[in-house]
Short mmCIF file of C-alpha atoms and ligand atoms in Angstrom, two decimals:
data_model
loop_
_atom_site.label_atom_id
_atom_site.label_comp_id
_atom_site.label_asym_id
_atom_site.label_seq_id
_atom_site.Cartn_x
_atom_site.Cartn_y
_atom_site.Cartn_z
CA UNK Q 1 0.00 0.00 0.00
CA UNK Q 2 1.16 3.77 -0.89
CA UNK Q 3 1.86 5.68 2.26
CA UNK Q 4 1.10 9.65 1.99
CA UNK Q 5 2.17 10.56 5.81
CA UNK Q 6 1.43 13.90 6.99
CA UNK Q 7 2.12 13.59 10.38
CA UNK Q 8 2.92 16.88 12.25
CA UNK Q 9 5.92 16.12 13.59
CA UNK Q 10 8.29 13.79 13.71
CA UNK Q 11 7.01 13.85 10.02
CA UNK Q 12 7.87 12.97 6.59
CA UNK Q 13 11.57 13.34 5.20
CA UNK Q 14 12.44 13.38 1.69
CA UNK Q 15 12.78 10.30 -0.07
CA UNK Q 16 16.37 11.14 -1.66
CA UNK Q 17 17.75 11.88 2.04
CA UNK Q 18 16.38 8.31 3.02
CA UNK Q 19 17.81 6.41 0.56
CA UNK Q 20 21.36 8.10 1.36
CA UNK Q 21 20.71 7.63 5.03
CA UNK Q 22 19.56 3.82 4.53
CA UNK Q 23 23.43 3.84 3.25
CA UNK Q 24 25.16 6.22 5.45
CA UNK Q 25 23.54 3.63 8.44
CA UNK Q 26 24.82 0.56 7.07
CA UNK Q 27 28.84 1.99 5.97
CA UNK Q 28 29.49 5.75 5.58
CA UNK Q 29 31.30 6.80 2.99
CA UNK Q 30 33.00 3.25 2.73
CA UNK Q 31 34.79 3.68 5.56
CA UNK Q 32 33.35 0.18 6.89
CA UNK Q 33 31.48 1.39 9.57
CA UNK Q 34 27.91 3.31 10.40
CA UNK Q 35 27.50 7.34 10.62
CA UNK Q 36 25.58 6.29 14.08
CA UNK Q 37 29.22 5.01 15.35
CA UNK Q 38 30.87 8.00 15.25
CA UNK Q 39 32.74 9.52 17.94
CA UNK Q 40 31.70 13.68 17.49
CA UNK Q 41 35.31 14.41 18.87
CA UNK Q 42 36.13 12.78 14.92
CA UNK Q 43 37.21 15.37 12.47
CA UNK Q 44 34.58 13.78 10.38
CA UNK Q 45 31.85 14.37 12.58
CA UNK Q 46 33.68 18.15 13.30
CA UNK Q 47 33.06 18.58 9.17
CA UNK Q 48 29.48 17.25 9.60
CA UNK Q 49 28.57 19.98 12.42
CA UNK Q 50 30.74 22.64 10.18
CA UNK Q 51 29.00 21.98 7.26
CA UNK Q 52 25.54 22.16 8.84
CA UNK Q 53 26.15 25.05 10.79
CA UNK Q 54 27.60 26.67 7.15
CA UNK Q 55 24.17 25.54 5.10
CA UNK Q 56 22.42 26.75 7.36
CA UNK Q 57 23.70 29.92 7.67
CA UNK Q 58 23.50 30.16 3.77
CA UNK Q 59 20.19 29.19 3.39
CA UNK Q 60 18.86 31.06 6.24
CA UNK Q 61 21.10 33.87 5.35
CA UNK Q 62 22.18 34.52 8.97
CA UNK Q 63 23.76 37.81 9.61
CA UNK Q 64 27.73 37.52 10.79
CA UNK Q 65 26.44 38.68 14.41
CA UNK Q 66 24.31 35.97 15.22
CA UNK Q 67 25.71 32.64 16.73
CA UNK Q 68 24.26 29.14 15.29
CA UNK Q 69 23.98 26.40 17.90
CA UNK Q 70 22.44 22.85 18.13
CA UNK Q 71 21.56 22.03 21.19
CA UNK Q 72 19.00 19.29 22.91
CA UNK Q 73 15.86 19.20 24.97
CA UNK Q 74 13.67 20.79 22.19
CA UNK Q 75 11.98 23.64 21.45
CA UNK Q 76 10.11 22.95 25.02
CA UNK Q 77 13.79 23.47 26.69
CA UNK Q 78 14.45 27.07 24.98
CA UNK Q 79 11.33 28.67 27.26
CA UNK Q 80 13.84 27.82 30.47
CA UNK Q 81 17.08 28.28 29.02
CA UNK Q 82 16.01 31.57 27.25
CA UNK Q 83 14.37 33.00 30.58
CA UNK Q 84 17.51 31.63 32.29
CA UNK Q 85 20.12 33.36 30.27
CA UNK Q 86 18.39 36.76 29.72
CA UNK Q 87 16.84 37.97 33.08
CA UNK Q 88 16.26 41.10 31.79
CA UNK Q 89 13.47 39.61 29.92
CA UNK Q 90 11.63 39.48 33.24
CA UNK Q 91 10.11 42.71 32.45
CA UNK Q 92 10.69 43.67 29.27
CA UNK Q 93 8.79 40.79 26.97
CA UNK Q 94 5.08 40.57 25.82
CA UNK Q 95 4.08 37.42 24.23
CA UNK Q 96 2.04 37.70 21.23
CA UNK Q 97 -0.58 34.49 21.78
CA UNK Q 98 -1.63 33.03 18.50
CA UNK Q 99 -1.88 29.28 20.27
CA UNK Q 100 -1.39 26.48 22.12
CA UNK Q 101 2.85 26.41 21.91
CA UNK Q 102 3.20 30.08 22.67
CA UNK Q 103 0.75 29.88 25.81
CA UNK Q 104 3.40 26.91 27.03
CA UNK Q 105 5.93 29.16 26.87
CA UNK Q 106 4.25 31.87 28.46
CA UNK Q 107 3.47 29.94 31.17
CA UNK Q 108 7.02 28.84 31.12
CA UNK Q 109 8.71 32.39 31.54
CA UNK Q 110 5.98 33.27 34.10
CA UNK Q 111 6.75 30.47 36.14
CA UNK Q 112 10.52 31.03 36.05
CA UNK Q 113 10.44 34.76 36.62
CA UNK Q 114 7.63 34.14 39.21
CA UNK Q 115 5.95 37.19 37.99
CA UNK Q 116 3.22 37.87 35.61
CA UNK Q 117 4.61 38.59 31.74
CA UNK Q 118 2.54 40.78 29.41
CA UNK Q 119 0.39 39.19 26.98
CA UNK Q 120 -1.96 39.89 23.91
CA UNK Q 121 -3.64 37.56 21.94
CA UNK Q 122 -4.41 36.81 18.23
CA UNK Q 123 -7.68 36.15 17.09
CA UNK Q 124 -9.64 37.44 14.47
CA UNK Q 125 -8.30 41.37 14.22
CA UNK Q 126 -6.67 42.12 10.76
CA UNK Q 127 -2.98 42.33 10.68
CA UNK Q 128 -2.81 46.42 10.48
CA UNK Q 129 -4.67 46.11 13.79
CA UNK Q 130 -2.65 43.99 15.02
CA UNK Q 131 0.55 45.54 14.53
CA UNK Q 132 -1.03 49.01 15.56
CA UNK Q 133 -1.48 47.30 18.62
CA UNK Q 134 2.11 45.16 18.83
CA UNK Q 135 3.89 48.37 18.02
CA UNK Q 136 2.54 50.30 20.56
CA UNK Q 137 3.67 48.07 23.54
CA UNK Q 138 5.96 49.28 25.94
CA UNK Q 139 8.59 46.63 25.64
CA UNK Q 140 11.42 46.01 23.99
CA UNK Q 141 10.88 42.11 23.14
CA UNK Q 142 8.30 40.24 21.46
CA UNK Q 143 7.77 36.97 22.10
CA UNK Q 144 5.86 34.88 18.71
CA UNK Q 145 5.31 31.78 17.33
CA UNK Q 146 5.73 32.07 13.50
CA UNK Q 147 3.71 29.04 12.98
CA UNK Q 148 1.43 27.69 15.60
CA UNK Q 149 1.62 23.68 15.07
CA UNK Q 150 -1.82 22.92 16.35
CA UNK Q 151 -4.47 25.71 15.70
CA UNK Q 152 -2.38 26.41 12.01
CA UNK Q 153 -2.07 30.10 12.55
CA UNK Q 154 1.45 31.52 10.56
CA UNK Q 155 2.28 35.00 10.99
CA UNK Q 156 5.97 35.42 8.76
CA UNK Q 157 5.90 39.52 8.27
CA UNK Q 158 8.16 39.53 10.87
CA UNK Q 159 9.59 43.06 9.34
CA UNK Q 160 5.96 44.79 10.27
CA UNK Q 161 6.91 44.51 14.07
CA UNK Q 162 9.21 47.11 13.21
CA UNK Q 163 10.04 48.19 16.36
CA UNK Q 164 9.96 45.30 18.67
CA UNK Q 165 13.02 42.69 19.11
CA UNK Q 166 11.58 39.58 18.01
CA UNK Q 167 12.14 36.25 20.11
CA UNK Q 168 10.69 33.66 17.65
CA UNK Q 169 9.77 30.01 18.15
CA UNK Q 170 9.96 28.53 14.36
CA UNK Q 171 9.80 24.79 15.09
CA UNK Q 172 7.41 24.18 12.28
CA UNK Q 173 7.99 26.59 9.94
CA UNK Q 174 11.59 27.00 9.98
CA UNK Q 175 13.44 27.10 6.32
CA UNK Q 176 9.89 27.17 4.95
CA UNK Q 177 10.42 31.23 3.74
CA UNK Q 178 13.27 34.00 3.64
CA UNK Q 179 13.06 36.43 5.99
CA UNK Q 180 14.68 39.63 6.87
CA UNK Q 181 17.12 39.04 10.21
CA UNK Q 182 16.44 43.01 11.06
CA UNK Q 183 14.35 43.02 13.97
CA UNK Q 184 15.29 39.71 14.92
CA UNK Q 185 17.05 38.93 18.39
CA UNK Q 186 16.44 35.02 18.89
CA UNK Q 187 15.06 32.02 16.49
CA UNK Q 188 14.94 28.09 18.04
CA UNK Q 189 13.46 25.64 16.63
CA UNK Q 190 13.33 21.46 16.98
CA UNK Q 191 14.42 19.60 13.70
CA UNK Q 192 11.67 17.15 13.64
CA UNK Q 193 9.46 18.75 10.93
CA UNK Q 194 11.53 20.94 8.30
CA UNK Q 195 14.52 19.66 9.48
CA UNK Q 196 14.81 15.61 9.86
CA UNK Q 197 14.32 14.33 13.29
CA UNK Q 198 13.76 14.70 16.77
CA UNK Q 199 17.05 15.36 19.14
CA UNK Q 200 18.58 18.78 17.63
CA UNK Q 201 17.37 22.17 18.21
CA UNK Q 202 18.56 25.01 16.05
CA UNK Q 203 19.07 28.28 18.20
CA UNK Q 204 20.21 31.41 16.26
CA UNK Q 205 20.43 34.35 18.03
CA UNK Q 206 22.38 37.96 18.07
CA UNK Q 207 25.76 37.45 19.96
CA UNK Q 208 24.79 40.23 22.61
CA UNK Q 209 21.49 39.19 23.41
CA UNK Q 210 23.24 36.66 25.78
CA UNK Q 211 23.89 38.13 29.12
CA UNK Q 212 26.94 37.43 31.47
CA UNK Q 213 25.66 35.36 33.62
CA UNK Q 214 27.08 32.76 36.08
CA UNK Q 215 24.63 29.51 35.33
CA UNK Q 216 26.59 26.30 35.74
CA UNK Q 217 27.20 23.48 32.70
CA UNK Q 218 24.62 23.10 29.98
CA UNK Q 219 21.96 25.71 31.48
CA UNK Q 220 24.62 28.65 30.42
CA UNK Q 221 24.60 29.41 26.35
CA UNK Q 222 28.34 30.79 26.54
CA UNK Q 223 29.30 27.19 27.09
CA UNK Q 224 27.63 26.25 24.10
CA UNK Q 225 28.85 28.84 21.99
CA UNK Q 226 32.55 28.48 23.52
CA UNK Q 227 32.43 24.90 22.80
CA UNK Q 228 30.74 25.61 19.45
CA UNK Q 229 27.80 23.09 19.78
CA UNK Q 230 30.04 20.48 21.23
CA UNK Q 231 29.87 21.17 25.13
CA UNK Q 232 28.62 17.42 25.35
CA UNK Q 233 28.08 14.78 23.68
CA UNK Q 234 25.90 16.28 20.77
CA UNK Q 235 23.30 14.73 19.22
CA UNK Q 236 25.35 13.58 16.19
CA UNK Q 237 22.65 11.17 14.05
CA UNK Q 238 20.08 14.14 14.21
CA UNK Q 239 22.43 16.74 13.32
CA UNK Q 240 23.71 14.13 10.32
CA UNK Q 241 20.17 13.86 9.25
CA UNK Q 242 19.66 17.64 9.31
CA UNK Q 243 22.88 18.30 6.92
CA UNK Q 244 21.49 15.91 4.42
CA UNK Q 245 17.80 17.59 4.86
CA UNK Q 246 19.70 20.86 4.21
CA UNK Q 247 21.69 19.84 1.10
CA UNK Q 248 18.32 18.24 -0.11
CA UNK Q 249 16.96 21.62 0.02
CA UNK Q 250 19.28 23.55 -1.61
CA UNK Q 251 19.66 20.90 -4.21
CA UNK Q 252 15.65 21.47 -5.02
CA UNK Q 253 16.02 25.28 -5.49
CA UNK Q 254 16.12 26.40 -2.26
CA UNK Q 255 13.66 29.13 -0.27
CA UNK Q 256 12.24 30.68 -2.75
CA UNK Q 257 10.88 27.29 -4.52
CA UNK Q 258 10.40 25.66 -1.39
CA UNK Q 259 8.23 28.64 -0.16
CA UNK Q 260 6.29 28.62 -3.85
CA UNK Q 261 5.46 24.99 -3.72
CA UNK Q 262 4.36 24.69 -0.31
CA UNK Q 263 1.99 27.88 -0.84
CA UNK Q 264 0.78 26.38 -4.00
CA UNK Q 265 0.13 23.02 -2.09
CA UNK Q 266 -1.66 24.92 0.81
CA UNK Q 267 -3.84 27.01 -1.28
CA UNK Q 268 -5.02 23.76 -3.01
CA UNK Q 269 -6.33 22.13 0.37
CA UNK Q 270 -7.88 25.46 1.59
CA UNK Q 271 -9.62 26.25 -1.77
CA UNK Q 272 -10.63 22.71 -1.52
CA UNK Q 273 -12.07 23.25 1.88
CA UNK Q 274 -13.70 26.46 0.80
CA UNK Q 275 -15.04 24.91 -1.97
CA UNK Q 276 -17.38 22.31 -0.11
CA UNK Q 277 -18.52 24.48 2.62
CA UNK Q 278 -21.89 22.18 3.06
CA UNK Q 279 -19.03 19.66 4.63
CA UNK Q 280 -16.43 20.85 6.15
CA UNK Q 281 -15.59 23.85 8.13
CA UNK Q 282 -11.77 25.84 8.13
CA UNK Q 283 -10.93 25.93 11.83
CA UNK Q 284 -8.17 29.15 11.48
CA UNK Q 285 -8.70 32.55 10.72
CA UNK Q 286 -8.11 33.34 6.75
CA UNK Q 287 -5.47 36.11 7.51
CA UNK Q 288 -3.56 33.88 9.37
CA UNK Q 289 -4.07 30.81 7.50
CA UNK Q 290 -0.59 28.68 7.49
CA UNK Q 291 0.92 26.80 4.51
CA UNK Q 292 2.69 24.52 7.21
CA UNK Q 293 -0.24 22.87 8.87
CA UNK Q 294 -4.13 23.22 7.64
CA UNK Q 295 -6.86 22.65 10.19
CA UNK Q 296 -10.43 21.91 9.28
CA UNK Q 297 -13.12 19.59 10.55
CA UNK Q 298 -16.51 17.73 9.09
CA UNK Q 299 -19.55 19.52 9.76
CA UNK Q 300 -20.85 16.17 11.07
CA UNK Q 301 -18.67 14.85 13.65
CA UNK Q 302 -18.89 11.67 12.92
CA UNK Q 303 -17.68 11.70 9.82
CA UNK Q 304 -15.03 12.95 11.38
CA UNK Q 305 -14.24 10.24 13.04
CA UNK Q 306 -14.89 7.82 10.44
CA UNK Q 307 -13.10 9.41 7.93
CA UNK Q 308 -9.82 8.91 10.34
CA UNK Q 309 -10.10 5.49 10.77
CA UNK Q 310 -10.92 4.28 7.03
CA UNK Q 311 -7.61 7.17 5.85
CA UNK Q 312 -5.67 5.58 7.79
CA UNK Q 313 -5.97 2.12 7.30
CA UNK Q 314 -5.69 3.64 3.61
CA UNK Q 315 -2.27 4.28 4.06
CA UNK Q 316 -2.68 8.22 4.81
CA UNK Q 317 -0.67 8.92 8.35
CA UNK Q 318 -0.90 11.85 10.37
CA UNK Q 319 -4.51 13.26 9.34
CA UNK Q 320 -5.59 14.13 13.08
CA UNK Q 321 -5.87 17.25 14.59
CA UNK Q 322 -3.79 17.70 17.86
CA UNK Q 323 -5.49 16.23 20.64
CA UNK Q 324 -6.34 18.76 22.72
CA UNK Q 325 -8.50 20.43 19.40
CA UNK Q 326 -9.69 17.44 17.14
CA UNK Q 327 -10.76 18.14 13.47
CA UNK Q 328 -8.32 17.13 10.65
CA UNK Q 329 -5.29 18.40 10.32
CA UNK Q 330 -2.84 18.18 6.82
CA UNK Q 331 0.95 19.09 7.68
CA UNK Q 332 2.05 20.47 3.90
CA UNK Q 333 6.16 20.44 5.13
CA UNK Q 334 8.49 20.89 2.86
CA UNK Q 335 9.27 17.35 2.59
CA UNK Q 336 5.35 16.86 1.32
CA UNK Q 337 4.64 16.36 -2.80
CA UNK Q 338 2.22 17.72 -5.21
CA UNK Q 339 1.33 14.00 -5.54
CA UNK Q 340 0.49 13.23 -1.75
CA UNK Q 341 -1.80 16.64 -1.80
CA UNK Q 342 -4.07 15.05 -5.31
CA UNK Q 343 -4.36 12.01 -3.68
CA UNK Q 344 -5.37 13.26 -0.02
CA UNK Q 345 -7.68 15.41 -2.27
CA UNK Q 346 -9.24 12.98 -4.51
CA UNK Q 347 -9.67 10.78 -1.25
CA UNK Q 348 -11.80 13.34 0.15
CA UNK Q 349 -14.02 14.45 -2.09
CA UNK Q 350 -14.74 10.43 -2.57
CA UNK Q 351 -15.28 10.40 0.89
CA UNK Q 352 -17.36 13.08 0.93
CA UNK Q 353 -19.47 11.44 -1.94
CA UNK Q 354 -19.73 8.36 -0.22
N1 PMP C 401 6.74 24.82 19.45
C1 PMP C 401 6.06 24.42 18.37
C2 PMP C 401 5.55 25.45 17.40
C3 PMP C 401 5.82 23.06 18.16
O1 PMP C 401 5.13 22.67 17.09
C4 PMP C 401 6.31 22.12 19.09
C5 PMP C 401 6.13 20.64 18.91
N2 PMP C 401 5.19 20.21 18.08
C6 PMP C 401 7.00 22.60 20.20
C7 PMP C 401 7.20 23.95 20.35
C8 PMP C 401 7.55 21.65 21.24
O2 PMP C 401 8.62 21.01 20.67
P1 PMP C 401 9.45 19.85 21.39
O3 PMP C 401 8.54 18.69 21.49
O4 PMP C 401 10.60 19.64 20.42
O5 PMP C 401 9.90 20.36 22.69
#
């Protein structure tokens, strides 16, 4: 049976980076032994982290003042170790809420800093409103989530926040778009959707933002950055699997396709949703519709549930919405094809006719 898996996360990588990693696993680069055996004190594995860290920086276009690390515990880890390692923070950051991920880390920082942390929340106002209102905040940081996973809200104008810093969780949209690095002070986000797999987080961030601070071991970023990703033992098979996800990229065009095809795909779903509105209902609000995960739901409940059971056994992985909402949700990552959207397409609409 044809798999189409468009799970949110860990998700679907790109066939061409599989078939070199079903190699790499077995005997890398002839040398007679696996890439999972090596030692990341090996001037091989010191190329792999180079090269990563140097894609990266290309594709993303990363300004020379920003530091690149990899480090571990998720994006879930950067709401402590962020509040940790930048105490002023405490009271200068409002979170802009646009979901479910950003609210965690609200709840995170307040929690740390014991102390209440301004907040305002998306929900339907237009985007002029909204950066009316953003803009004319008192503080210096702004805390978003470009792409909220769950509810599939995006917000990428980063640029219109013009005078804010921008702290910016991008774990599922990350190397989806260009964007200007301008008002930018900190990106993280955790491999396992654009990126390969769980295990490595990508933290990019202006080299003063860090404060001196005296935190001990792995909860202090200037270890990380002295010991350039390699304070411990790093997590050298995710950070392998990210290298090949990033040559895969530039190999297909890069950014500017990338970002193309995955609007193209999205548009497809949602003008497919908007064009049977009789049975199913978009669950996000159209300004803030995201190309990296579509949310929508049956008007009749029940066919929402049996339309997840008989896709699945079909061989389509992935299709339901985060528990704590429901509904249907279609992760369009990079990683997804023209192909898999037609065929999740034509499955609905036979569905539907059923
Ligand atoms: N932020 C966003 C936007 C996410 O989608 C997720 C995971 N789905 C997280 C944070 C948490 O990531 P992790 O499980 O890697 O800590």
């Amino acid at each position: 049976m044809k798999i189409n898996n468009f799970s949110a996360g860990p998700s679907k990588i790109p066939q061409k980076v599989l078939d070199q990693l079903s190699v790499d696993i077995i005997n890398y680069q002839n040398l007679g032994y696996s890439v999972l055996e090596l030692s990341h004190r090996s001037k091989i594995f010191q190329d792999i982290l180079n090269s990563t860290k140097n894609h990266l920086q290309k594709i993303l276009n990363i300004p020379e003042n920003f530091e690149t690390i990899f480090l571990q515990g998720g994006a879930t880890f950067q709401n402590t170790i962020i509040a940790a390692n930048k105490p002023k923070l405490m009271t200068d950051l409002t979170f802009l809420l646009s979901g479910t991920w950003g609210a965690k880390t609200h709840k995170d920082f307040q929690d740390y800093f014991k102390k209440e942390i301004n907040s305002i929340v998306l929900s339907n106002q237009k985007f002029d409103e909204l950066i009316e209102q953003v803009n004319n905040l008192n503080s210096n940081y702004l805390y978003i989530t470009s792409n909220e996973t769950i509810e599939g809200i995006q917000i990428k104008n980063f640029k219109s926040f013009e005078n804010k810093k921008l702290i910016i969780d991008m774990s599922s949209d990350i190397c989806s778009y260009e964007f200007d690095w301008k008002n930018i002070s900190y990106i993280f986000a955790g491999a396992q959707k654009n990126l390969g797999i769980p295990g490595v987080t990508i933290c990019i961030f202006e080299k003063e933002f860090i404060e001196n601070n005296e935190l001990t071991s792995y909860m202090n970023l200037h270890n990380h950055i002295d010991k350039d990703s390699a304070f411990n033992t790093p997590p050298t098979f995710s950070i392998y699997v990210m290298l090949k996800v990033l040559e895969w990229v530039v190999e297909i065009g890069g950014l500017n396709e990338i970002e193309n095809n995955n609007i193209l795909r999205a548009n497809k779903i949602y003008e497919f949703i908007d064009n049977n509105p009789s049975k199913l209902i978009p669950l996000a609000p159209k300004q803030y519709r995201s190309s990296s995960n579509i949310v929508f739901d049956f008007k009749d409940k029940h066919q929402t549930d049996l339309f997840l059971k008989k896709s699945y056994k079909d061989g389509f992985l992935g299709l339901n919405g985060h528990r704590s909402v429901g509904g249907i949700r279609v992760s369009n990552y990079n990683s997804i094809t023209e192909t898999m959207v037609n065929n999740l397409l034509t499955y609905i609409e036979d569905f539907i006719l059923d």
